[in-house]
Coordinates of C-alpha atoms in Angstrom, one line a residue:
Chain A
M1 CA -1.9 -18.6 -48.1
K2 CA -3.8 -19.6 -45.1
Q3 CA -1.0 -22.8 -45.4
N4 CA 2.0 -20.2 -45.2
G5 CA 0.4 -19.0 -42.3
L6 CA 0.3 -21.9 -40.6
I7 CA 3.6 -22.7 -41.2
F8 CA 4.3 -19.5 -39.8
A9 CA 2.7 -19.8 -36.6
A10 CA 4.3 -24.3 -36.1
V11 CA 7.4 -22.2 -36.5
L12 CA 6.1 -20.0 -33.7
V13 CA 5.4 -22.5 -31.3
V14 CA 8.7 -24.6 -32.1
L15 CA 10.9 -21.2 -31.7
L16 CA 9.4 -20.3 -28.7
G17 CA 9.2 -25.0 -27.9
A18 CA 13.1 -24.7 -28.1
T19 CA 13.6 -21.4 -25.7
V20 CA 11.8 -23.1 -22.9
G21 CA 14.4 -26.2 -23.9
V22 CA 17.3 -24.1 -23.6
E23 CA 16.8 -22.6 -20.0
V24 CA 15.6 -26.2 -19.0
I25 CA 19.2 -27.3 -20.7
R26 CA 20.9 -24.6 -19.3
D27 CA 19.3 -25.0 -14.8
H28 CA 20.1 -27.9 -15.5
V29 CA 23.6 -27.9 -16.1
Y30 CA 24.1 -24.4 -14.4
G31 CA 22.3 -24.7 -12.0
Q32 CA 19.0 -22.4 -11.3
P33 CA 20.1 -18.3 -11.0
R34 CA 21.0 -17.7 -8.0
P35 CA 18.4 -14.5 -7.2
A36 CA 19.8 -11.2 -6.2
E37 CA 21.0 -9.6 -4.0
A38 CA 18.1 -7.5 -2.2
V39 CA 19.3 -4.2 -2.8
L40 CA 16.5 -0.9 -2.0
Y41 CA 17.8 1.7 -4.7
V42 CA 16.1 4.5 -3.7
R43 CA 15.8 4.9 0.4
S44 CA 13.9 8.3 0.7
G45 CA 10.4 8.3 1.0
E46 CA 9.3 11.6 -0.1
F47 CA 11.6 11.5 -2.9
L48 CA 9.9 8.6 -3.9
K49 CA 6.4 10.3 -2.5
R50 CA 7.5 12.9 -5.6
A51 CA 8.1 10.8 -8.5
S52 CA 5.1 9.2 -7.8
L53 CA 2.5 12.0 -9.2
A54 CA -0.6 11.7 -7.7
N55 CA 0.3 7.2 -7.3
A56 CA 1.9 7.6 -3.9
S57 CA -0.6 5.2 -2.8
L58 CA -0.6 2.9 -5.5
F59 CA 3.6 2.8 -4.7
A60 CA 3.1 2.4 -0.7
D61 CA 1.2 -1.0 -1.6
V62 CA 4.4 -1.4 -4.5
Y63 CA 6.6 -1.3 -1.7
W64 CA 4.4 -3.1 1.0
L65 CA 4.6 -5.5 -1.4
R66 CA 8.1 -6.0 -1.4
T67 CA 8.9 -5.2 2.4
I68 CA 6.2 -9.0 3.4
Q69 CA 8.8 -10.1 0.4
Y70 CA 11.4 -9.8 1.8
Y71 CA 10.2 -10.1 5.5
G72 CA 8.8 -13.6 4.2
G73 CA 12.3 -14.7 2.2
T74 CA 14.6 -13.9 5.2
R75 CA 12.3 -15.3 7.6
R76 CA 12.6 -18.0 6.4
S77 CA 15.5 -18.8 4.9
K78 CA 18.0 -21.1 6.0
Q79 CA 21.2 -19.2 5.4
S80 CA 23.4 -18.5 8.1
G81 CA 23.9 -14.8 8.8
K82 CA 20.9 -13.8 7.7
R83 CA 19.7 -9.9 7.6
Y84 CA 16.8 -7.9 7.8
D85 CA 19.4 -4.5 7.4
L86 CA 16.1 -3.3 4.1
L87 CA 13.4 -3.9 6.5
Y88 CA 13.0 -0.3 7.9
P89 CA 13.7 1.2 5.4
L90 CA 10.7 -0.3 3.9
L91 CA 8.5 0.1 6.4
D92 CA 10.2 3.9 6.2
I93 CA 9.5 4.2 3.0
V94 CA 5.9 2.7 3.4
T95 CA 4.9 5.4 5.0
A96 CA 6.5 7.4 4.1
L97 CA 4.1 7.3 0.7
D98 CA 0.7 6.6 2.5
P99 CA 1.0 8.4 5.9
K100 CA -2.2 6.5 6.5
F101 CA -1.1 2.9 5.8
T102 CA -1.9 1.6 8.9
I103 CA -0.8 -2.8 8.6
A104 CA 2.8 -0.8 8.1
Y105 CA 3.2 0.9 11.4
R106 CA 1.4 -2.4 13.4
F107 CA 3.6 -5.2 11.9
G108 CA 7.2 -3.1 11.6
A109 CA 5.7 -2.6 16.1
V110 CA 6.3 -6.5 16.1
F111 CA 9.0 -8.1 13.7
L112 CA 11.3 -5.9 14.0
A113 CA 11.3 -5.7 17.6
E114 CA 11.1 -9.4 16.8
K115 CA 14.0 -11.6 18.5
Y116 CA 17.0 -12.5 15.9
P117 CA 16.5 -14.9 13.7
G118 CA 12.6 -13.5 13.7
G119 CA 13.0 -10.3 12.6
P120 CA 15.9 -8.1 13.3
G121 CA 15.9 -7.6 17.0
R122 CA 15.9 -4.0 17.0
P123 CA 12.8 -3.0 19.4
D124 CA 13.8 0.8 19.4
L125 CA 12.8 1.2 15.0
S126 CA 9.5 -0.5 16.5
I127 CA 9.2 2.4 18.8
A128 CA 10.6 5.2 16.0
L129 CA 7.8 3.5 13.8
L130 CA 5.2 3.6 15.7
E131 CA 5.8 7.6 17.0
K132 CA 6.1 7.7 13.3
G133 CA 2.3 6.7 12.9
I134 CA 1.2 8.7 16.0
R135 CA 2.6 11.9 14.6
A136 CA 0.6 10.9 11.5
D137 CA -2.4 9.9 12.8
P138 CA -2.9 10.2 16.9
L139 CA -6.2 9.2 16.5
K140 CA -5.4 5.9 16.3
W141 CA -5.4 4.1 20.2
Q142 CA -3.5 1.0 18.5
Y143 CA -0.8 2.8 17.8
E144 CA -0.2 3.8 21.4
H145 CA -1.1 -0.4 22.3
D146 CA 1.5 -1.0 20.0
L147 CA 3.5 1.5 21.4
G148 CA 3.1 0.3 25.5
F149 CA 2.9 -3.4 23.8
V150 CA 6.5 -2.5 22.5
Y151 CA 8.3 -1.0 26.0
Y152 CA 6.2 -3.9 27.3
W153 CA 7.2 -7.1 25.7
Y154 CA 10.7 -6.4 24.0
L155 CA 11.8 -3.6 26.4
H156 CA 10.2 -4.3 29.9
D157 CA 10.2 -1.1 30.9
Y158 CA 6.0 -0.8 32.5
R159 CA 6.6 2.6 33.4
K160 CA 6.1 3.3 29.6
A161 CA 4.3 0.7 29.2
A162 CA 1.8 2.3 31.0
E163 CA 2.7 5.7 29.6
S164 CA 1.6 4.8 26.5
F165 CA -1.3 2.1 27.2
R166 CA -1.9 5.7 28.8
R167 CA -2.4 7.9 26.0
G168 CA -3.9 5.2 23.7
G169 CA -7.4 5.7 27.0
D170 CA -7.2 8.7 26.3
V171 CA -8.3 9.0 22.5
P172 CA -11.3 9.3 21.7
G173 CA -12.9 5.7 20.5
A174 CA -10.5 3.7 22.3
P175 CA -11.9 1.3 24.4
W176 CA -12.2 1.3 28.4
W177 CA -9.1 -1.7 29.6
M178 CA -6.7 0.3 27.7
R179 CA -6.6 2.5 30.5
S180 CA -7.2 -0.6 32.8
L181 CA -4.4 -2.0 31.0
A182 CA -2.6 0.5 31.6
A183 CA -3.3 0.2 35.3
V184 CA -2.3 -3.4 36.0
T185 CA 1.3 -2.6 33.7
Y186 CA 2.0 0.7 36.3
G187 CA 1.4 -1.3 39.5
K188 CA 2.2 -5.1 39.1
G189 CA 4.2 -4.5 36.2
G190 CA 4.4 -8.4 33.6
D191 CA 3.0 -10.9 34.6
R192 CA 1.9 -13.7 32.8
Q193 CA -2.5 -12.6 32.5
T194 CA -1.3 -9.0 31.4
S195 CA 0.8 -10.6 27.8
R196 CA -1.7 -12.9 27.2
L197 CA -4.5 -9.7 26.7
L198 CA -2.1 -8.4 24.8
W199 CA -1.0 -10.7 22.2
L200 CA -5.5 -12.0 22.5
Q201 CA -6.2 -8.2 21.6
L202 CA -3.3 -7.7 18.3
Y203 CA -4.3 -11.1 17.1
Q204 CA -8.2 -9.9 17.3
T205 CA -7.3 -6.1 16.3
A206 CA -5.1 -8.2 13.5
D207 CA -6.1 -7.6 10.4
N208 CA -3.0 -9.0 8.4
E209 CA -2.1 -13.1 8.4
W210 CA 1.1 -12.3 10.0
L211 CA 0.4 -10.5 12.8
R212 CA -2.1 -13.1 13.4
N213 CA -0.1 -16.4 13.3
N214 CA 2.7 -14.7 15.2
A215 CA 0.1 -14.0 18.0
Q216 CA -1.0 -17.1 17.6
L217 CA 2.5 -18.9 18.1
R218 CA 2.9 -16.3 21.3
L219 CA -0.9 -17.2 23.2
A220 CA 0.2 -21.0 22.1
Q221 CA 3.6 -20.1 24.1
L222 CA 1.8 -18.7 26.6
D223 CA -1.0 -21.9 27.1
A224 CA 3.0 -23.6 27.2
L225 CA 4.4 -21.6 29.7
D226 CA 1.3 -22.4 32.8
Q227 CA 1.4 -26.4 31.5
I228 CA 5.8 -25.8 32.1
D229 CA 4.3 -24.5 35.2
R230 CA 1.9 -27.3 36.4
L231 CA 4.1 -29.9 35.0
E232 CA 6.7 -28.5 37.7
K233 CA 5.0 -28.7 40.3
M234 CA 3.9 -32.0 39.4
V235 CA 7.8 -33.3 39.5
A236 CA 9.0 -31.0 42.4
E237 CA 6.3 -32.7 44.5
W238 CA 7.8 -36.2 42.8
S239 CA 11.0 -35.6 44.1
R240 CA 9.9 -34.5 47.4
R241 CA 7.8 -37.7 48.6
T242 CA 10.7 -39.8 46.8
G243 CA 14.1 -37.7 47.0
A244 CA 15.0 -37.5 42.8
P245 CA 13.1 -36.6 40.4
P246 CA 11.5 -38.7 37.9
A247 CA 13.7 -40.2 35.4
S248 CA 11.6 -39.4 33.0
W249 CA 8.3 -39.4 31.8
Q250 CA 7.4 -42.7 32.0
T251 CA 7.9 -43.1 35.5
L252 CA 5.5 -40.4 35.8
V253 CA 3.1 -42.7 33.3
Q254 CA 3.5 -45.9 35.8
A255 CA 2.4 -43.8 39.0
G256 CA -0.8 -42.7 37.5
W257 CA 0.6 -39.1 37.8
L258 CA -0.3 -38.6 33.6
N259 CA -1.9 -40.4 31.0
G260 CA 0.4 -40.3 29.3
E261 CA 3.6 -38.0 27.7
P262 CA 2.5 -34.4 28.2
L263 CA 2.1 -32.8 24.9
D264 CA 2.6 -29.0 24.1
P265 CA -0.1 -27.4 22.5
A266 CA 2.2 -27.7 19.1
G267 CA 1.7 -31.4 19.7
T268 CA 4.9 -32.3 20.5
P269 CA 6.5 -34.0 24.0
Y270 CA 7.7 -32.4 26.1
V271 CA 11.6 -32.5 27.6
L272 CA 12.2 -33.4 31.2
D273 CA 15.6 -32.9 32.2
P274 CA 16.7 -35.9 35.2
R275 CA 19.2 -34.0 37.5
T276 CA 17.5 -31.2 37.5
G277 CA 13.5 -31.8 37.3
R278 CA 12.7 -28.4 34.8
V279 CA 10.7 -28.9 32.0
D280 CA 11.6 -27.7 28.5
V281 CA 9.7 -27.4 24.9
L282 CA 12.0 -29.8 22.2
P283 CA 14.0 -27.2 20.1
D284 CA 11.7 -29.1 17.6
S285 CA 9.0 -28.2 17.9
K286 CA 7.3 -24.9 16.9
L287 CA 7.4 -23.3 19.4
Y288 CA 10.8 -23.1 20.3
P289 CA 12.5 -21.0 21.5
L290 CA 10.5 -20.3 24.6
P291 CA 10.2 -16.1 25.3
T292 CA 11.7 -14.3 28.2
E293 CA 8.5 -13.4 30.2
P294 CA 8.0 -9.6 31.7
G295 CA 9.0 -9.6 35.1
A296 CA 7.0 -8.5 38.3
W297 CA 7.2 -4.9 38.7
I298 CA 10.8 -4.0 41.0
P299 CA 10.3 -0.3 41.8
P300 CA 13.1 1.8 41.7
P301 CA 15.7 1.8 45.1
P302 CA 14.6 5.3 46.9
S303 CA 17.3 8.4 45.8
Chain B
M1 CA -24.7 23.4 -30.5
K2 CA -25.9 20.6 -33.2
V3 CA -22.1 21.5 -35.3
V4 CA -21.2 20.8 -32.0
G5 CA -22.5 17.1 -31.3
S6 CA -22.5 16.4 -34.8
V7 CA -17.8 17.0 -34.3
A8 CA -18.1 15.2 -30.7
L9 CA -20.2 12.2 -32.0
N10 CA -17.3 11.9 -35.2
V11 CA -14.3 11.5 -32.9
F12 CA -16.1 9.5 -30.7
K13 CA -16.6 7.5 -33.7
E14 CA -13.2 8.0 -34.2
S15 CA -11.1 7.2 -30.8
V16 CA -13.6 3.5 -31.0
R17 CA -12.5 2.9 -35.0
E18 CA -8.4 4.0 -33.9
K19 CA -9.2 1.0 -31.4
V20 CA -8.3 3.4 -28.2
L21 CA -11.9 1.9 -25.9
Y22 CA -8.5 -1.6 -25.9
N23 CA -7.2 -0.2 -23.0
L24 CA -10.5 -1.2 -21.2
V25 CA -9.2 -5.0 -22.2
L26 CA -6.6 -3.7 -20.3
F27 CA -7.7 -2.6 -17.3
A28 CA -9.8 -5.5 -17.3
V29 CA -7.8 -8.0 -16.9
L30 CA -4.8 -5.8 -15.2
L31 CA -7.9 -6.2 -12.5
I32 CA -8.5 -9.9 -12.4
G33 CA -5.2 -10.3 -13.2
A34 CA -4.0 -9.0 -9.6
S35 CA -6.8 -9.0 -7.7
Y36 CA -5.8 -13.6 -7.5
L37 CA -2.6 -12.4 -8.0
I38 CA -2.1 -9.9 -4.7
G39 CA -4.5 -11.8 -2.5
Q40 CA -1.4 -13.9 -2.1
L41 CA 1.4 -11.6 -1.1
T42 CA 0.1 -8.1 0.1
A43 CA -1.1 -9.9 4.2
G44 CA -5.0 -8.3 4.6
Q45 CA -4.3 -5.6 2.1
D46 CA -5.5 -6.6 -1.1
I47 CA -8.8 -4.8 -1.2
K48 CA -6.7 -1.9 -0.5
F49 CA -4.4 -2.8 -3.7
I50 CA -7.5 -3.0 -5.4
K51 CA -8.7 0.5 -5.0
D52 CA -5.2 2.2 -5.4
L53 CA -4.5 0.7 -8.3
G54 CA -8.6 0.8 -10.4
L55 CA -7.9 4.8 -9.3
S56 CA -4.5 5.1 -10.2
A57 CA -5.0 3.1 -13.4
T58 CA -7.8 5.2 -14.3
A59 CA -5.9 8.0 -13.9
I60 CA -2.9 6.9 -16.2
F61 CA -4.8 5.2 -18.6
G62 CA -7.0 8.4 -18.8
L63 CA -4.3 10.6 -19.4
F64 CA -2.5 9.3 -22.2
I65 CA -5.5 8.8 -24.2
A66 CA -6.3 12.1 -22.8
V67 CA -2.6 13.4 -24.0
F68 CA -2.0 11.0 -27.2
I69 CA -5.8 12.0 -29.1
G70 CA -5.7 15.1 -27.4
I71 CA -3.0 16.4 -29.3
G72 CA -3.0 15.3 -33.0
L73 CA -7.3 16.3 -32.6
V74 CA -6.0 19.0 -34.5
W75 CA -2.5 18.3 -36.5
K76 CA -4.6 15.4 -37.7
E77 CA -7.3 17.5 -39.8
V78 CA -4.5 20.2 -41.0
E79 CA -2.0 17.2 -41.6
R80 CA -4.7 15.4 -43.9
R81 CA -5.8 18.8 -45.5
S82 CA -9.5 17.5 -43.9
I83 CA -9.1 20.5 -42.6
Y84 CA -10.5 23.0 -46.0
S85 CA -13.3 20.5 -46.6
L86 CA -14.5 21.2 -43.0
L87 CA -13.9 24.4 -43.2
A88 CA -15.9 25.1 -46.9
K89 CA -18.6 23.3 -44.2
P90 CA -21.2 26.2 -41.6
I91 CA -19.2 25.6 -39.4
T92 CA -17.3 28.1 -36.9
R93 CA -13.5 27.6 -36.1
V94 CA -14.6 27.5 -32.3
D95 CA -17.3 24.7 -33.2
F96 CA -14.7 22.9 -34.5
I97 CA -12.7 23.5 -31.6
L98 CA -15.7 22.5 -29.3
G99 CA -16.9 19.9 -31.2
K100 CA -13.3 18.5 -31.0
Y101 CA -12.8 18.7 -27.3
A102 CA -16.5 17.6 -26.0
G103 CA -16.1 14.0 -28.2
L104 CA -12.9 13.4 -26.3
V105 CA -13.7 14.5 -23.3
L106 CA -17.2 12.2 -24.2
T107 CA -15.0 8.9 -25.3
L108 CA -12.9 10.0 -21.5
F109 CA -16.3 9.6 -20.0
V110 CA -17.4 6.4 -21.6
N111 CA -14.1 5.0 -20.8
L112 CA -14.1 6.0 -16.8
A113 CA -18.2 5.2 -16.7
V114 CA -16.6 1.5 -17.7
M115 CA -13.5 1.0 -16.1
T116 CA -15.7 2.7 -12.8
V117 CA -17.6 -0.4 -13.4
A118 CA -15.6 -3.0 -14.1
L119 CA -13.1 -1.7 -10.6
Y120 CA -16.8 -2.3 -8.4
A121 CA -16.7 -5.4 -10.3
V122 CA -13.5 -6.5 -9.1
L123 CA -14.4 -5.2 -5.4
G124 CA -18.2 -6.6 -4.8
A125 CA -15.7 -9.9 -5.6
M126 CA -13.4 -9.8 -3.4
A127 CA -15.9 -8.4 -0.9
L128 CA -17.6 -11.0 -1.1
L129 CA -15.1 -14.6 -1.4
G130 CA -12.0 -12.5 1.1
P131 CA -12.8 -13.6 5.1
S132 CA -15.2 -11.1 6.4
A133 CA -13.0 -10.6 9.9
L134 CA -10.5 -8.7 6.6
V135 CA -13.1 -6.6 5.4
A136 CA -14.6 -5.7 8.7
A137 CA -11.1 -4.7 9.8
L138 CA -10.9 -1.9 6.8
D139 CA -10.3 1.8 6.7
A140 CA -13.4 1.6 3.9
P141 CA -16.4 0.1 2.9
P142 CA -15.2 -2.6 0.0
L143 CA -17.9 -1.0 -2.2
D144 CA -17.6 2.5 -1.2
P145 CA -19.9 5.5 -2.8
R146 CA -17.0 7.9 -2.1
L147 CA -14.8 5.6 -4.8
L148 CA -16.8 8.3 -6.9
L149 CA -15.6 11.6 -6.1
A150 CA -12.1 9.9 -6.6
I151 CA -12.7 8.8 -10.3
G152 CA -14.9 13.0 -11.0
L153 CA -12.4 14.4 -9.5
I154 CA -10.3 12.1 -11.9
F155 CA -11.7 12.9 -14.7
V156 CA -12.4 17.2 -14.2
E157 CA -8.8 16.7 -14.4
L158 CA -8.3 14.6 -17.5
A159 CA -10.6 16.6 -19.1
L160 CA -8.5 19.5 -17.9
V161 CA -5.2 17.5 -19.4
T162 CA -7.2 17.0 -22.8
A163 CA -8.2 21.2 -22.8
I164 CA -4.5 21.3 -22.3
A165 CA -3.5 19.1 -24.8
L166 CA -6.2 20.4 -27.3
F167 CA -5.1 24.1 -27.0
F168 CA -1.0 22.9 -27.9
S169 CA -2.3 20.6 -30.6
T170 CA -3.6 24.1 -32.6
F171 CA -0.3 25.1 -33.6
S172 CA 2.2 22.3 -32.8
S173 CA 3.5 19.1 -33.7
P174 CA 2.2 16.3 -32.2
I175 CA 6.0 15.4 -30.4
L176 CA 5.7 19.6 -28.8
S177 CA 2.9 18.5 -27.8
A178 CA 2.7 16.0 -25.9
A179 CA 5.4 17.2 -24.1
F180 CA 4.8 20.3 -23.7
T181 CA 1.1 18.5 -21.6
F182 CA 3.0 15.9 -20.1
G183 CA 5.6 19.2 -18.9
L184 CA 2.7 21.6 -17.7
Y185 CA 1.0 17.4 -16.1
I186 CA 4.3 17.1 -13.4
V187 CA 4.1 20.8 -13.3
G188 CA 0.4 20.9 -12.4
Q189 CA 1.1 17.8 -9.7
F190 CA 4.2 20.1 -7.8
S191 CA 2.7 24.0 -7.6
A192 CA 2.7 23.6 -4.4
D193 CA 5.6 24.6 -4.1
L194 CA 5.8 27.4 -6.0
K195 CA 3.5 28.7 -3.7
R196 CA 5.4 28.1 -0.9
F197 CA 9.1 29.7 -2.7
E198 CA 9.6 32.2 -0.4
Q199 CA 10.9 29.8 1.9
V200 CA 13.6 28.5 0.7
V201 CA 14.7 31.9 -1.8
D202 CA 15.5 34.7 -0.2
S203 CA 14.0 37.4 -3.2
R204 CA 11.0 38.8 -3.2
A205 CA 11.1 39.3 -6.7
A206 CA 11.7 35.6 -7.3
A207 CA 9.0 34.3 -4.5
W208 CA 6.4 36.7 -5.9
L209 CA 7.3 35.7 -10.2
A210 CA 7.4 31.7 -8.1
R211 CA 4.1 32.8 -6.2
A212 CA 3.0 34.3 -10.0
L213 CA 3.3 30.4 -11.7
Y214 CA 1.2 28.8 -8.8
Y215 CA -1.7 31.1 -9.8
L216 CA -1.6 31.6 -13.3
L217 CA 0.1 27.4 -13.9
P218 CA -3.0 24.4 -13.5
N219 CA -2.8 22.7 -10.3
L220 CA -3.0 19.4 -10.3
A221 CA -2.1 18.0 -6.8
P222 CA -5.4 19.1 -5.1
F223 CA -7.8 16.9 -8.1
D224 CA -5.8 13.5 -5.7
I225 CA -7.8 12.4 -3.7
K226 CA -7.5 9.4 -4.1
A227 CA -5.7 7.3 -0.9
L228 CA -8.5 9.8 1.2
V229 CA -10.4 7.7 -0.3
V230 CA -9.2 5.0 0.1
H231 CA -8.9 4.9 4.1
G232 CA -12.2 7.0 4.5
Q233 CA -10.5 10.0 5.2
P234 CA -12.6 12.6 5.5
I235 CA -14.0 15.0 2.5
S236 CA -15.7 18.2 2.1
A237 CA -18.4 18.6 -0.4
G238 CA -17.1 22.2 -0.3
Y239 CA -14.1 21.3 -1.3
V240 CA -14.9 19.1 -3.7
L241 CA -17.1 21.5 -5.7
M242 CA -14.2 24.6 -5.3
T243 CA -11.8 21.6 -7.2
V244 CA -14.4 21.0 -10.3
C245 CA -15.3 24.5 -9.7
Y246 CA -11.4 24.5 -10.3
G247 CA -11.2 23.3 -13.1
V248 CA -14.3 24.4 -14.9
V249 CA -13.4 27.2 -14.8
Y250 CA -10.1 26.2 -16.2
I251 CA -11.2 24.8 -18.5
V252 CA -13.2 27.5 -20.4
F253 CA -10.2 29.7 -20.5
V254 CA -7.3 27.1 -21.7
L255 CA -10.9 26.4 -25.0
L256 CA -11.5 29.8 -25.1
A257 CA -7.7 30.9 -25.9
A258 CA -7.3 27.4 -28.3
A259 CA -10.0 28.5 -29.9
L260 CA -8.4 32.3 -30.5
V261 CA -5.0 30.7 -31.8
F262 CA -6.9 28.7 -34.0
A263 CA -9.1 31.4 -35.2
R264 CA -6.4 32.9 -35.7
R265 CA -4.5 30.5 -37.6
D266 CA -4.1 30.6 -41.9
F267 CA -5.0 27.6 -44.1
K268 CA -3.6 28.6 -47.4

């Protein structure tokens, strides 16, 4: 009886091994199965909320997992013509299922607006999502901060950015610098100091690795822009003295103006255009491409 | 009272014999497995996810226990014909119903208590091992004592579902009882819609009927405060007290109805 049991167990193990073997051979001969296209069968968050039968919060978590996987998978994909069509519908469902899901609004604020290929480049959808968040939780100053940030960084609409910062500053419990931010943005428009402050705030308040890494990258890009300004000044000074831009960094190193080839904050050498004297990050650098900086406030002409 | 206790204890022992408590192992594996895997996927929302998963799993496991054991409580005794020997003893039919109910509620209580301990243990481990910056950014602390409020209301809700399952078990077959109980459970989640029916229909009679059904059918939606607790939102003691009060009154009503039906049943 015991022997029969052992034989039976051995047969089971052999059969299980055989299924693995067949699968390995099939994948080897016919290639790995292609992952299915991401499809969102149900797009109504309200329907899902009802179908969840008092488990909407858990459903929201599941859809949040899908959102992260979808965004991460698409962003890392090497395919040409990749699209982020489902990012907004997924975030819309998450926030319909759980209107207090703070990170979903904040994640959407940054990554929906992010320029292609890092995101779909849809600041309008970021704004729609954040406005939904403000309706759900008017006491969350962070949403107004992020809304102002989208207007400031992605749309360069400083008046609307300042209004959002001011509204956020009026929320009880909001930090004092929100009002200062509103005043500075309203007065000066965009400058690197304000950009740095905004990204730093996002970095410090983000309870999400994706957001924090993105903010860290932006801060490094702003540092790179500072360094590029200094390097271009140096190149301009060289041109003024010698009548032509330096042929390469080596020229400035040999002249003792630089200790070595200048590196960007990601550790990649800067590239110098000897014809124009312009400095930029290399396309190989993690910081490439550098962002279009918000410019100074230009008041509209009097009507 | 002693008789009710004896019947209840027997129901509990039978549940243990039928390996109902095995679901606790599944619950623990689910939570521990999820806490390990989810940290890699949720991008900083792992504690919220475990709270949601723990509370929902508690409610769902409890629902299945309440329904699938509740529907067989009386039916099984009739089917096995053990009801004859039981009722020949000095035990009234009301005692029998109350004992059966108390036994299953005790089983649910033990289940929920162990699940609660497991949930707190997993949350405690995650809070200890997780990055402190992420823990500090949460809406509510990982070991939030208010989780007990949510679990308490889940328990009262399950006790009500158990009473409903037992009620159907007194006169119907297990399949029909399960269908009726699940049906009422689902209706109970949407009964607020019945109250607002007049906004979607013009007929005053239909609106009146819907309003009457709203008050008659069990309203289970108010027992769900999981999302509020997970997000650290305020919940007034009065609301919790009123909801518990509603549950208790409804349970007494259903149990009395069950006892009445069972008392009138002819087993000859």
